[in-house]
Each structure stands twice: as C-alpha cells, then as structure tokens.
C-alpha cells in the first residue's frame, strides 16, 4: 500500500511568514523550494505575468529541454506546496518596513508580514514601436540566440538595430545562420570596427527605418522599410530594453538603476542576491538581466540558502540572549508560532 500525502491548495494567507517570495517564476519558486525544505514558513505571491509566456518552450534547461513555460511553473508550484509552502495568486502593491520585518500589502486589500523578502519579480521587455513586432514576440521575433537560435537555425534572420548591443546580437546570431541581415533602423549605420566586424562575418547591413513586419499565413516573411521596399526574412532578432519590475519596493528605497551594459535597468545585488536594503534579497531577471531559466532558478536557490543562514544567525543571537537571561530554550516549531503570534499582534495594534 502506497501512502499518498494530500496537500491542501489555498489562497488564504496566514498572518506572518519567515519569508515572502514576490514573484512565482523560476527564481521565486526555486528559492521557495529551498526554503520550504529548510523548514521555513514561506508564501510565494505571484501576479501571473511571466516574461516567457509567449514562448513555446524553455530551452537550455537540463533534463527539461523544451518544456512549456506554464508546465514548468505548475510543476514548480506543486513541489513547493509538497513541502508545505504556499503559492498565492495576487499582486503586491506596497511593501513597508516594520520593527520585526516587513508588511506586504496586496492590491486586493490583503496583507501579510514577513521576516525576510525574496524579490523575484522579473523584468519587462520594452520593444521598439514597430507594427506587428509585439504580436510575433517569442515566436519568429526573438531576442536570445541561446533561447531561440536552434529553432531558427539556417533561416534568413534579420537583426533590428534598437540598442547598444544590437551589433553584438547580429554577430551572435551569425553562429546559427549564414544568412543574417542587420537593419540599422533608427540607429546610425555601423561604422569603424563594428562595420568591419559585420563585413568580415558576411552580415549585410540595410540602412533606413523599418516601417512594419510582413506576415503571411501567420508567419514572418519580410521586413518592410519606410521607402516601401521589403527585405525577405523568416525571423527577426530584437534587443529589447529590459526593465526590472521594482515599483512596489520604492517605499523601502529599493529602485532599479541603469545596468552597466546599457541594456536596461536592474536591481543591484551582491553575489548572494543580497540587496542594499537589509532583509531583502533579489534573484533572477530582476537583478540579472541576462539570466536564462536555469540561471534564474540557480540564483533563487542560492539566495534562499543565504536567507536561511541569515535567519539562523538572528535566531542564534536571540537564543544566546535568552539563555543569558535564564530563559528555557524551546523548539523551532514553538519559536515559529511565537513569531507569528507576535507579528499578528503588532498587525492589530496589540
């Protein structure tokens, strides 16, 4: 006879948690899994707007190559819940500092207290204003050669000049196809070393602004310029401006800043994910703009280990102080219940 554990799935929030994870993608769920396995009380609050939703599959992820983004999230949620964690649908509106941690308020009026925060809200891709581009995003309009290069290998690939990394992007996609065209669009035509590099790799340069994409039978067939000419292409690479989702933490003084690469804005953090705001860690694309799913998941797990270590250090200090006062030590379970009760009382002004 096989024993089956029944896990109750509920959106009902408790008063307090050791850790509130904001964002339920690869980074957030991986961090939550690590923390629940460390016997921490954890809730993941997920607004349900993953960056990779338009993609047909996740690539470069060992043992899960090609898995659908939605399926990966559902598997991750089930694993977190299997260890006693919660995954709650909702959007965080504000986060405020409290004496014993943070108060996290949701847009639907609910609120919860956290001793620590893991920020895994990801980023938003800001795309050039070209008709037809957004609707093809994640299909035949792509950004990352390591995510999509194999799928468009040997096709006629265009690269839209849209930012400081566009020429580099064209050189990368040349690895997957001999037929790559760089559209300067609103950028100056490549000159000097960049022009020499493109020519040496056989990458054609087309000057002039792009007016729209040509779509036939639900597939990209070309790029139309403002002069009316059409250059046949089967895929188009675009370097989006990537902006971290951080507005909800502005009250804590945590804001996105320009990334050194010029590719967008991110939340600075150290190698462990620790931000400049005490008690707040960040993982995934919110701090690392270039992280793929595997890297984001690894960063979430690493940040979670550091959060657990930080909580252990705090609890040890408290235990030492209690022992010095002659207090009787108590179990981790009792400590968690006391912590929740104290935070709950503070919430109600008691």
Coordinates of C-alpha atoms in Angstrom, one line a residue:
X1 CA 0.0 0.0 0.0
X2 CA 1.4 3.4 -1.0
X3 CA 0.8 6.3 1.3
X4 CA -0.2 9.5 -0.5
X5 CA 0.2 12.9 1.1
X6 CA -2.7 15.2 0.4
X7 CA -1.6 18.8 0.0
X8 CA -4.2 21.5 0.6
X9 CA -4.0 24.3 -2.0
X10 CA -5.4 27.6 -0.6
X11 CA -5.1 31.3 -1.3
X12 CA -5.8 32.0 2.4
X13 CA -2.8 33.9 3.8
X14 CA -1.5 33.5 7.3
X15 CA -0.6 36.5 9.4
X16 CA 3.1 36.0 9.1
X17 CA 5.8 34.0 7.4
X18 CA 9.5 33.6 7.7
X19 CA 9.9 34.6 4.0
X20 CA 7.6 36.1 1.5
X21 CA 8.7 35.5 -2.1
X22 CA 7.4 38.1 -4.5
X23 CA 7.2 36.5 -8.0
X24 CA 6.5 32.9 -9.0
X25 CA 8.8 32.2 -11.9
X26 CA 11.8 30.0 -11.9
X27 CA 13.8 32.2 -9.5
X28 CA 11.0 32.6 -7.0
X29 CA 9.8 29.0 -7.0
X30 CA 13.3 27.7 -6.8
X31 CA 14.0 29.9 -3.8
X32 CA 10.8 28.9 -2.2
X33 CA 11.5 25.2 -2.7
X34 CA 14.9 25.6 -1.0
X35 CA 13.4 27.5 1.9
X36 CA 10.5 25.1 2.5
X37 CA 13.0 22.2 2.5
X38 CA 14.8 24.2 5.2
X39 CA 11.5 24.0 7.2
X40 CA 10.8 27.7 6.8
X41 CA 7.3 29.1 6.5
X42 CA 7.1 30.5 3.0
X43 CA 4.5 32.0 0.7
X44 CA 5.0 32.9 -3.0
X45 CA 2.8 35.7 -4.2
X46 CA 2.6 35.6 -8.0
X47 CA 0.8 38.1 -10.3
X48 CA 0.8 35.5 -13.1
X49 CA 2.6 37.6 -15.8
X50 CA 5.7 35.6 -16.7
X51 CA 8.1 37.1 -19.1
X52 CA 8.4 33.9 -21.2
X53 CA 4.7 33.3 -21.5
X54 CA 4.7 33.8 -25.3
X55 CA 7.5 31.2 -25.8
X56 CA 6.5 27.7 -27.0
X57 CA 9.2 26.1 -24.8
X58 CA 12.0 26.6 -22.4
X59 CA 15.4 25.8 -23.9
X60 CA 18.8 25.1 -22.4
X61 CA 17.3 23.7 -19.2
X62 CA 19.0 20.4 -18.4
X63 CA 16.5 17.5 -18.1
X64 CA 13.6 19.8 -19.0
X65 CA 14.6 20.8 -22.5
X66 CA 11.6 22.2 -24.5
X67 CA 9.2 22.1 -21.6
X68 CA 6.3 24.6 -21.9
X69 CA 6.7 27.7 -19.6
X70 CA 3.3 27.1 -18.0
X71 CA 4.0 23.4 -17.3
X72 CA 7.3 24.3 -15.7
X73 CA 5.6 26.8 -13.4
X74 CA 2.9 24.3 -12.4
X75 CA 5.5 21.6 -11.6
X76 CA 7.4 24.1 -9.5
X77 CA 4.3 25.2 -7.6
X78 CA 3.4 21.6 -6.8
X79 CA 6.9 20.9 -5.5
X80 CA 6.8 24.0 -3.2
X81 CA 3.4 23.0 -1.9
X82 CA 4.5 19.5 -1.4
X83 CA 6.9 20.7 1.3
X84 CA 4.3 22.9 3.0
X85 CA 4.8 26.2 1.2
X86 CA 2.0 28.3 -0.2
X87 CA 1.7 29.8 -3.7
X88 CA -0.9 32.5 -3.8
X89 CA -2.2 34.4 -6.8
X90 CA -2.1 38.1 -6.3
X91 CA -0.3 41.3 -7.0
X92 CA 1.8 43.1 -4.4
X93 CA 1.0 46.9 -4.2
X94 CA 3.4 48.1 -1.5
X95 CA 6.0 46.8 1.0
X96 CA 6.7 48.7 4.2
X97 CA 9.4 48.3 6.8
X98 CA 8.3 47.2 10.3
X99 CA 10.2 46.6 13.5
X100 CA 10.3 42.8 13.0
X101 CA 10.5 42.7 9.2
X102 CA 8.1 43.9 6.5
X103 CA 4.4 44.4 5.8
X104 CA 3.5 43.2 2.3
X105 CA 0.2 44.6 1.0
X106 CA -1.7 43.2 -1.9
X107 CA -3.8 45.1 -4.4
X108 CA -6.9 43.2 -3.2
X109 CA -6.6 44.5 0.3
X110 CA -4.9 41.5 1.9
X111 CA -1.7 41.9 3.8
X112 CA 0.9 39.7 5.4
X113 CA 4.1 40.0 7.5
X114 CA 7.5 38.7 6.5
X115 CA 10.8 38.4 8.4
X116 CA 12.7 38.4 5.1
X117 CA 11.8 39.1 1.4
X118 CA 12.9 37.4 -1.8
X119 CA 12.3 39.7 -4.8
X120 CA 11.8 37.6 -8.0
X121 CA 9.5 39.9 -10.0
X122 CA 11.5 39.6 -13.2
X123 CA 11.5 42.2 -15.9
X124 CA 9.5 43.8 -18.7
X125 CA 10.8 43.8 -22.3
X126 CA 10.3 47.2 -23.8
X127 CA 10.1 46.7 -27.6
X128 CA 10.6 49.2 -30.4
X129 CA 7.4 50.7 -31.8
X130 CA 7.2 48.7 -35.0
X131 CA 3.8 47.5 -36.2
X132 CA 3.5 43.7 -36.0
X133 CA 6.5 43.2 -33.7
X134 CA 4.8 42.7 -30.4
X135 CA 2.3 40.1 -31.7
X136 CA 5.2 38.0 -33.0
X137 CA 7.3 38.3 -29.8
X138 CA 8.5 34.9 -28.7
X139 CA 7.6 33.2 -32.0
X140 CA 9.5 34.5 -35.0
X141 CA 10.6 37.7 -33.3
X142 CA 13.1 36.7 -30.7
X143 CA 15.9 38.2 -28.6
X144 CA 18.2 35.5 -27.2
X145 CA 20.3 33.2 -29.5
X146 CA 20.7 30.7 -26.7
X147 CA 16.9 30.5 -26.2
X148 CA 15.8 30.5 -29.8
X149 CA 18.9 30.2 -32.1
X150 CA 18.5 26.4 -32.6
X151 CA 14.8 26.9 -33.6
X152 CA 15.6 29.4 -36.3
X153 CA 18.9 27.8 -37.5
X154 CA 19.7 28.2 -41.2
X155 CA 16.8 30.6 -41.7
X156 CA 17.0 34.1 -43.1
X157 CA 17.5 36.1 -39.9
X158 CA 17.1 39.8 -39.5
X159 CA 18.5 41.8 -36.6
X160 CA 16.8 45.1 -35.8
X161 CA 19.1 47.9 -34.6
X162 CA 17.5 49.0 -31.4
X163 CA 20.2 49.5 -28.8
X164 CA 23.9 49.4 -27.8
X165 CA 24.0 45.6 -28.0
X166 CA 22.4 45.2 -31.5
X167 CA 25.6 44.7 -33.5
X168 CA 26.8 42.2 -30.9
X169 CA 23.4 40.4 -31.3
X170 CA 23.9 40.2 -35.0
X171 CA 27.4 38.7 -34.6
X172 CA 25.9 36.1 -32.2
X173 CA 23.1 35.0 -34.5
X174 CA 25.6 34.6 -37.3
X175 CA 26.6 31.4 -35.4
X176 CA 23.2 29.8 -36.3
X177 CA 22.8 31.0 -39.8
X178 CA 24.9 32.1 -42.8
X179 CA 22.1 34.5 -43.9
X180 CA 22.0 37.4 -41.4
X181 CA 20.9 41.0 -42.2
X182 CA 21.4 43.9 -39.9
X183 CA 18.7 46.6 -40.1
X184 CA 20.2 49.9 -38.7
X185 CA 16.6 51.2 -38.3
X186 CA 16.8 54.3 -36.1
X187 CA 20.5 53.8 -35.2
X188 CA 23.4 55.3 -37.2
X189 CA 24.8 52.9 -39.8
X190 CA 27.6 50.8 -38.3
X191 CA 31.0 52.4 -38.8
X192 CA 34.6 51.7 -37.9
X193 CA 35.3 48.5 -36.1
X194 CA 31.6 47.4 -36.0
X195 CA 31.3 47.8 -39.8
X196 CA 34.5 45.8 -40.3
X197 CA 33.2 43.0 -38.0
X198 CA 29.9 42.7 -39.7
X199 CA 31.5 42.7 -43.2
X200 CA 34.0 40.1 -42.1
X201 CA 31.3 37.8 -41.0
X202 CA 29.2 38.3 -44.1
X203 CA 26.4 40.2 -42.4
X204 CA 24.6 42.5 -44.8
X205 CA 23.7 46.0 -43.5
X206 CA 20.4 47.6 -44.6
X207 CA 20.1 51.3 -43.7
X208 CA 16.7 53.1 -43.3
X209 CA 13.9 52.9 -40.8
X210 CA 11.8 49.8 -40.5
X211 CA 8.1 50.5 -41.0
X212 CA 6.5 47.2 -40.3
X213 CA 6.7 43.4 -40.5
X214 CA 5.3 41.4 -43.4
X215 CA 3.2 38.5 -42.1
X216 CA 1.7 35.8 -44.4
X217 CA -0.3 32.8 -43.2
X218 CA 0.7 33.6 -39.6
X219 CA 4.4 33.7 -40.2
X220 CA 7.0 36.3 -40.8
X221 CA 8.1 36.6 -44.4
X222 CA 9.8 40.0 -44.5
X223 CA 10.7 43.4 -43.1
X224 CA 9.2 46.5 -44.8
X225 CA 11.2 49.7 -44.8
X226 CA 9.7 53.2 -44.9
X227 CA 10.7 53.6 -48.5
X228 CA 8.3 50.7 -49.3
X229 CA 11.0 48.1 -50.1
X230 CA 10.7 44.7 -48.5
X231 CA 13.6 42.5 -47.4
X232 CA 12.7 38.8 -47.1
X233 CA 13.3 37.4 -43.6
X234 CA 12.0 34.4 -41.7
X235 CA 13.0 35.5 -38.2
X236 CA 13.8 38.8 -36.6
X237 CA 16.0 39.3 -33.6
X238 CA 15.4 42.4 -31.4
X239 CA 17.4 43.6 -28.4
X240 CA 14.6 44.8 -26.1
X241 CA 15.2 47.3 -23.4
X242 CA 14.9 45.2 -20.2
X243 CA 13.4 46.9 -17.1
X244 CA 13.2 45.3 -13.7
X245 CA 9.8 45.3 -12.0
X246 CA 10.5 47.1 -8.8
X247 CA 7.9 49.8 -8.3
X248 CA 6.4 48.0 -5.3
X249 CA 9.6 48.4 -3.3
X250 CA 10.1 52.1 -3.8
X251 CA 8.9 52.8 -0.2
X252 CA 11.9 50.8 1.0
X253 CA 14.3 52.9 -1.1
X254 CA 15.0 50.0 -3.5
X255 CA 14.9 51.2 -7.0
X256 CA 16.1 49.9 -10.4
X257 CA 19.3 51.5 -11.8
X258 CA 20.8 51.5 -15.2
X259 CA 22.7 48.3 -16.0
X260 CA 26.4 48.7 -16.9
X261 CA 25.7 47.1 -20.3
X262 CA 23.2 49.8 -21.2
X263 CA 20.6 47.0 -21.9
X264 CA 18.1 48.3 -19.3
X265 CA 17.5 48.7 -15.6
X266 CA 18.1 46.2 -12.8
X267 CA 18.2 45.9 -9.0
X268 CA 21.9 45.7 -7.9
X269 CA 22.7 42.8 -5.6
X270 CA 25.8 41.0 -4.4
X271 CA 26.8 37.5 -5.5
X272 CA 24.4 36.0 -2.9
X273 CA 21.4 38.1 -4.1
X274 CA 21.6 40.5 -1.1
X275 CA 20.4 44.0 -2.0
X276 CA 21.3 47.3 -0.3
X277 CA 18.1 47.1 1.8
X278 CA 18.6 44.9 4.9
X279 CA 16.4 41.8 4.8
X280 CA 15.7 41.9 1.0
X281 CA 17.3 39.5 -1.5
X282 CA 16.8 39.5 -5.3
X283 CA 17.1 36.7 -7.8
X284 CA 16.5 36.1 -11.4
X285 CA 16.0 38.7 -14.1
X286 CA 15.1 41.5 -11.7
X287 CA 18.8 41.7 -10.8
X288 CA 20.5 39.7 -13.7
X289 CA 19.1 40.8 -17.0
X290 CA 20.8 38.1 -19.0
X291 CA 19.7 35.1 -16.8
X292 CA 18.0 32.3 -18.6
X293 CA 15.6 30.0 -16.7
X294 CA 18.3 27.7 -15.4
X295 CA 20.4 30.6 -14.2
X296 CA 17.4 32.2 -12.6
X297 CA 16.5 29.0 -10.8
X298 CA 20.0 28.6 -9.5
X299 CA 20.2 32.2 -8.3
X300 CA 16.8 31.7 -6.4
X301 CA 18.2 28.6 -4.7
X302 CA 21.4 30.4 -3.8
X303 CA 19.6 33.5 -2.4
X304 CA 17.3 31.2 -0.4
X305 CA 20.3 29.5 1.3
X306 CA 21.6 32.9 2.3
X307 CA 18.3 34.0 3.6
X308 CA 18.0 30.8 5.7
X309 CA 21.6 31.4 7.0
X310 CA 20.6 35.0 7.9
X311 CA 17.6 33.8 9.8
X312 CA 19.6 31.2 11.7
X313 CA 22.1 33.9 12.7
X314 CA 19.3 36.0 14.0
X315 CA 17.7 33.1 15.9
X316 CA 21.0 32.1 17.4
X317 CA 21.6 35.6 18.7
X318 CA 18.1 35.6 20.3
X319 CA 18.8 32.1 21.8
X320 CA 22.1 33.3 23.3
X321 CA 20.4 36.4 24.7
X322 CA 17.6 34.3 26.1
X323 CA 20.0 31.8 27.7
X324 CA 21.9 34.7 29.3
X325 CA 18.6 35.7 30.9
X326 CA 18.0 32.2 32.2
X327 CA 15.1 31.5 29.8
X328 CA 14.2 27.9 28.9
X329 CA 15.1 27.0 25.3
X330 CA 12.3 26.0 23.0
X331 CA 11.9 24.2 19.7
X332 CA 11.9 25.7 16.3
X333 CA 8.2 24.9 15.9
X334 CA 7.4 26.8 19.1
X335 CA 9.7 29.7 18.0
X336 CA 7.8 29.9 14.7
X337 CA 4.4 30.0 16.4
X338 CA 5.6 32.7 18.8
X339 CA 7.0 34.8 16.0
X340 CA 3.7 34.5 14.1
X341 CA 1.7 35.5 17.2
X342 CA 3.9 38.5 17.9
X343 CA 3.7 39.8 14.3
X344 CA 0.0 39.2 14.3
X345 CA -0.5 41.2 17.5
X346 CA 1.5 44.0 16.0
X347 CA -0.6 44.0 12.9
X348 CA -3.7 44.5 15.0
X349 CA -2.0 47.1 17.3
X350 CA -1.9 44.9 20.4

